[in-house]
């Protein structure tokens, strides 16, 4: 990691002026927290990426409008348990009621509140419960790492652990800005809960257009490169709130400071993306595919993603089975053009690195050594396309025995 | 089924002049047959569809060339156990050796033999074993339904049952022609063995160009509409052999007879496609999605396929869980444009039919009744897009408990 980026504690509360809270509102789950609040003392500019699904949840529509219009934002209210998707006009009213309730508590306008939901599609949220939850959240808000962690836990659905991170970044003039983030979402082992929600807070003073541009570039190489089950959620959301509380010289043009901010946001996003990729229930390994010397960036991304999304490849990783044909097969249907007879492929893990394929055919490698390499908790498959100079990395997880018994043991 | 199409016995041996055989050549499996032969007394014209994977198995390249060049074909030699993919020049030599061996047995040219393989990628086939297998096959060949069935069994990998069918077709002048077929391949529960091999025999006298055109139209609405795991195999093959032994008035132009032939080929292909879709290990139900009133045919196909390919939807079917949001979600990311607020959705099975979604929102349906409908062995989800007049049907299977424990029980 670059010397001007340092990992810190505090999650979404690490940046100045941000508060967090969690509450048990009984939206659907009992005996656990199911609502979270991100609150900023100062107005925030926002940038966001949302689901590409035509069927968009009500909160996604609500947030897209506010982020698009550029209304200053003060708070984000999140609930788990019910997704508020396929809920029609009633669903939009819930978003409005929630925003009205929260904004009234701090004396702002309803459009200064973003909302996000994750859970079952097609169910309506009880307005009384979510409004009561807003009161609990506002009372409980605190600018502490404990509050941040509790918020990260409240938005979990089938995640096996909370996902948060924060860094401090030193700009060229020596001033410090902070970035904090939390996400929820686990791998393809939970297709019914695959919604990804992510929230980034920063006290950096940065131009809105640049923030939007940087966010898109970062998401394309982080969250858009992790394996999912193909079931693009109706609720996927990744939003950045910037409140300028750091008082840094505003980043308003391309240059070293913008690059540093992008690197810090990339670090935070890739960290969380890998956390999500590795969190499929039953997953025993983080599975990374690094494609290099590809004809172009688009091809590199398609190829890397095709491998980590492949059930065959995931099962092979779980089975510690060097069934390299599966990797070649996945590259072959990725949609990217390449010469199969030029592909070299390597396995790498804590146990070492081994060349498995040369010019599209298996090398005379040692099966035992390959199995040893594939038995580590994090395995990388490197693919040299010998076609150009672009590269890309994608992340996924293996498929556990419970998930696909037969495939992993296929060759034995 | 139309009155001029009748299902018959005999599989690939039902058409006149076709022989079948199976043999245990020990290519990879022990204690079972692993090679099959289709042999025609007369030269056959051929038409075929092959995998779109850039990484093509050697036998696929061999067959594509022969079918493309239009060389008259007399035999098809199939082996299971090893796919002969990612095997380089040595793999192509195996195809040539096999064709030379078989053609020598009946005194033909090597290009009159098609070859097909299914199994592990990256392993080489022992030339001695496959050549010995050719001898056993040629000796054993017989024009009987028993021989046809044994051949259909020999090409199985993880299939739980053999897949064959045959029909007789009456043309407008009263003459009879026959179509027989066998396939292997099971659903997405076996991503490592998802190769689909299909062989059709017919004694119809038909123009080669028309046969090619009809085959493409049929495959697009049958095998291309069943759910796969996304891992397009390196070996997928569907070939038709026509030997004209029926002596019918040659079908050489568009018209009623060509339509009848297409319908018969469609019946055979859809029958086998559904057999494959329903044969995922652990699958408990055939899952059909019928999309109608779509804006156009392409949209209808995308929408129907998106639903049956969705892990969410498959898990819901297995769990007999009316989690209709999953169906809307799958439609939403299908890539087809539509108005989510206009969609109506119904469940239909032997237990009846029920409207679940109206104008994109859940109706006030009876959960118990829905569960009852979803508990049958064959379940159809009908989707009315209210956008146009085109329709399409796709077939898949559910996801068994072993496959994805948690998803099916999500809402309970």
Short mmCIF file of C-alpha atoms in Angstrom, two decimals, chain A residues 28-29 52-56 61 81 86-90 119-124 158 188-194 229-234 281 309-313 315 323-326 328-333 336-341 360-362 399 401-411, chain B residues 28-29 52-56 61 81 86-90 119-124 158 188-194 229-234 281 309-313 315 323-326 328-333 336-341 360-362 399 401-408 410-412:
data_model
loop_
_atom_site.label_atom_id
_atom_site.label_comp_id
_atom_site.label_asym_id
_atom_site.label_seq_id
_atom_site.Cartn_x
_atom_site.Cartn_y
_atom_site.Cartn_z
CA UNK A 28 -38.80 -8.72 9.86
CA UNK A 29 -36.05 -10.26 12.00
CA UNK A 52 -28.71 -2.33 -13.51
CA UNK A 53 -31.82 -4.47 -12.93
CA UNK A 54 -34.90 -3.11 -14.72
CA UNK A 55 -36.89 -4.04 -11.65
CA UNK A 56 -35.56 -1.47 -9.18
CA UNK A 61 -35.44 4.86 -7.18
CA UNK A 81 -35.12 -8.08 6.36
CA UNK A 86 -41.93 -5.02 -6.25
CA UNK A 87 -43.96 -2.99 -3.79
CA UNK A 88 -45.39 -0.37 -6.17
CA UNK A 89 -46.60 3.05 -5.00
CA UNK A 90 -46.93 1.83 -1.41
CA UNK A 119 -34.15 -8.69 2.23
CA UNK A 120 -37.26 -10.32 0.83
CA UNK A 121 -38.75 -8.97 -2.39
CA UNK A 122 -42.50 -8.37 -2.64
CA UNK A 123 -43.23 -7.66 1.04
CA UNK A 124 -44.29 -4.26 2.38
CA UNK A 158 -26.76 -13.89 5.46
CA UNK A 188 -23.24 -16.71 -4.89
CA UNK A 189 -23.91 -19.29 -2.21
CA UNK A 190 -26.72 -16.98 -1.14
CA UNK A 191 -28.44 -16.03 -4.38
CA UNK A 192 -31.59 -15.06 -2.51
CA UNK A 193 -29.69 -12.55 -0.43
CA UNK A 194 -27.12 -11.40 -2.89
CA UNK A 229 -24.60 -15.81 -8.92
CA UNK A 230 -25.74 -13.79 -11.91
CA UNK A 231 -28.86 -12.76 -10.08
CA UNK A 232 -28.35 -8.99 -10.20
CA UNK A 233 -30.29 -7.75 -7.21
CA UNK A 234 -33.12 -5.22 -7.39
CA UNK A 281 -21.44 -19.68 3.22
CA UNK A 309 -17.89 -17.05 -11.95
CA UNK A 310 -17.60 -20.58 -13.31
CA UNK A 311 -19.14 -23.34 -11.21
CA UNK A 312 -16.59 -25.75 -12.70
CA UNK A 313 -13.64 -23.63 -11.65
CA UNK A 315 -15.65 -26.59 -7.61
CA UNK A 323 -8.72 -29.77 -13.47
CA UNK A 324 -7.14 -27.06 -15.66
CA UNK A 325 -9.44 -27.82 -18.59
CA UNK A 326 -12.18 -26.07 -16.67
CA UNK A 328 -9.54 -23.01 -20.37
CA UNK A 329 -13.22 -23.78 -20.91
CA UNK A 330 -14.31 -20.75 -18.88
CA UNK A 331 -11.91 -18.51 -20.80
CA UNK A 332 -13.31 -19.92 -24.03
CA UNK A 333 -16.91 -18.90 -23.43
CA UNK A 336 -13.48 -12.30 -25.35
CA UNK A 337 -11.59 -13.22 -28.51
CA UNK A 338 -8.18 -14.89 -28.07
CA UNK A 339 -5.99 -17.67 -29.41
CA UNK A 340 -6.47 -20.77 -27.21
CA UNK A 341 -3.14 -22.15 -28.40
CA UNK A 360 -3.09 -24.14 -24.41
CA UNK A 361 -1.95 -27.59 -23.29
CA UNK A 362 -1.20 -29.08 -19.91
CA UNK A 399 -18.02 -24.04 -3.99
CA UNK A 401 -18.91 -29.73 -0.59
CA UNK A 402 -22.44 -29.15 0.61
CA UNK A 403 -23.08 -26.93 -2.38
CA UNK A 404 -21.96 -29.25 -5.16
CA UNK A 405 -20.84 -32.58 -3.79
CA UNK A 406 -20.08 -34.38 -6.99
CA UNK A 407 -18.18 -31.74 -8.97
CA UNK A 408 -15.25 -31.26 -6.68
CA UNK A 409 -14.45 -34.95 -6.64
CA UNK A 410 -15.03 -35.41 -10.34
CA UNK A 411 -11.61 -36.63 -11.35
CA UNK B 28 -11.45 -44.15 -18.82
CA UNK B 29 -14.40 -45.87 -17.12
CA UNK B 52 -19.78 -21.68 -29.45
CA UNK B 53 -16.84 -22.06 -27.04
CA UNK B 54 -13.59 -20.66 -28.49
CA UNK B 55 -11.84 -23.65 -26.98
CA UNK B 56 -13.18 -26.43 -29.20
CA UNK B 61 -13.11 -29.42 -35.12
CA UNK B 81 -14.90 -40.63 -20.22
CA UNK B 86 -7.19 -29.06 -24.85
CA UNK B 87 -5.21 -31.94 -26.34
CA UNK B 88 -3.49 -30.09 -29.21
CA UNK B 89 -2.21 -31.84 -32.33
CA UNK B 90 -2.15 -35.21 -30.54
CA UNK B 119 -15.63 -36.42 -20.34
CA UNK B 120 -12.51 -34.94 -18.77
CA UNK B 121 -10.76 -32.05 -20.52
CA UNK B 122 -6.99 -32.09 -20.94
CA UNK B 123 -6.45 -35.87 -21.01
CA UNK B 124 -5.31 -37.82 -24.07
CA UNK B 158 -23.43 -38.39 -15.14
CA UNK B 188 -26.52 -27.50 -14.27
CA UNK B 189 -26.15 -29.77 -11.27
CA UNK B 190 -23.27 -31.33 -13.16
CA UNK B 191 -21.33 -28.36 -14.49
CA UNK B 192 -18.24 -30.51 -14.92
CA UNK B 193 -20.11 -32.90 -17.18
CA UNK B 194 -22.46 -30.52 -18.90
CA UNK B 229 -24.84 -23.71 -15.72
CA UNK B 230 -23.37 -21.14 -18.06
CA UNK B 231 -20.36 -23.33 -18.60
CA UNK B 232 -20.67 -23.80 -22.36
CA UNK B 233 -18.85 -27.05 -23.00
CA UNK B 234 -15.91 -27.43 -25.36
CA UNK B 281 -28.91 -34.90 -10.17
CA UNK B 309 -31.39 -20.19 -15.37
CA UNK B 310 -31.79 -18.24 -12.12
CA UNK B 311 -30.51 -19.94 -8.97
CA UNK B 312 -33.11 -17.96 -7.01
CA UNK B 313 -36.00 -19.19 -9.12
CA UNK B 315 -34.37 -22.80 -5.43
CA UNK B 323 -41.11 -16.17 -3.66
CA UNK B 324 -42.41 -14.38 -6.78
CA UNK B 325 -40.00 -11.48 -6.35
CA UNK B 326 -37.28 -13.79 -7.61
CA UNK B 328 -39.53 -10.52 -11.38
CA UNK B 329 -35.86 -10.05 -10.47
CA UNK B 330 -34.73 -12.59 -13.07
CA UNK B 331 -36.90 -10.94 -15.74
CA UNK B 332 -35.40 -7.61 -14.77
CA UNK B 333 -31.79 -8.55 -15.46
CA UNK B 336 -34.73 -7.56 -22.47
CA UNK B 337 -36.49 -4.20 -22.19
CA UNK B 338 -40.00 -4.18 -20.69
CA UNK B 339 -42.26 -2.30 -18.31
CA UNK B 340 -42.06 -3.99 -14.87
CA UNK B 341 -45.39 -2.43 -13.89
CA UNK B 360 -45.77 -6.05 -11.29
CA UNK B 361 -47.16 -6.51 -7.79
CA UNK B 362 -48.19 -9.56 -5.80
CA UNK B 399 -32.10 -26.91 -7.21
CA UNK B 401 -31.70 -29.40 -1.01
CA UNK B 402 -28.20 -30.83 -1.20
CA UNK B 403 -27.29 -28.26 -3.80
CA UNK B 404 -28.36 -25.10 -2.02
CA UNK B 405 -29.71 -25.85 1.41
CA UNK B 406 -30.39 -22.36 2.63
CA UNK B 407 -32.06 -20.76 -0.41
CA UNK B 408 -35.13 -22.91 -0.67
CA UNK B 410 -35.36 -18.59 2.78
CA UNK B 411 -38.79 -17.21 3.54
CA UNK B 412 -39.86 -19.76 6.14
#
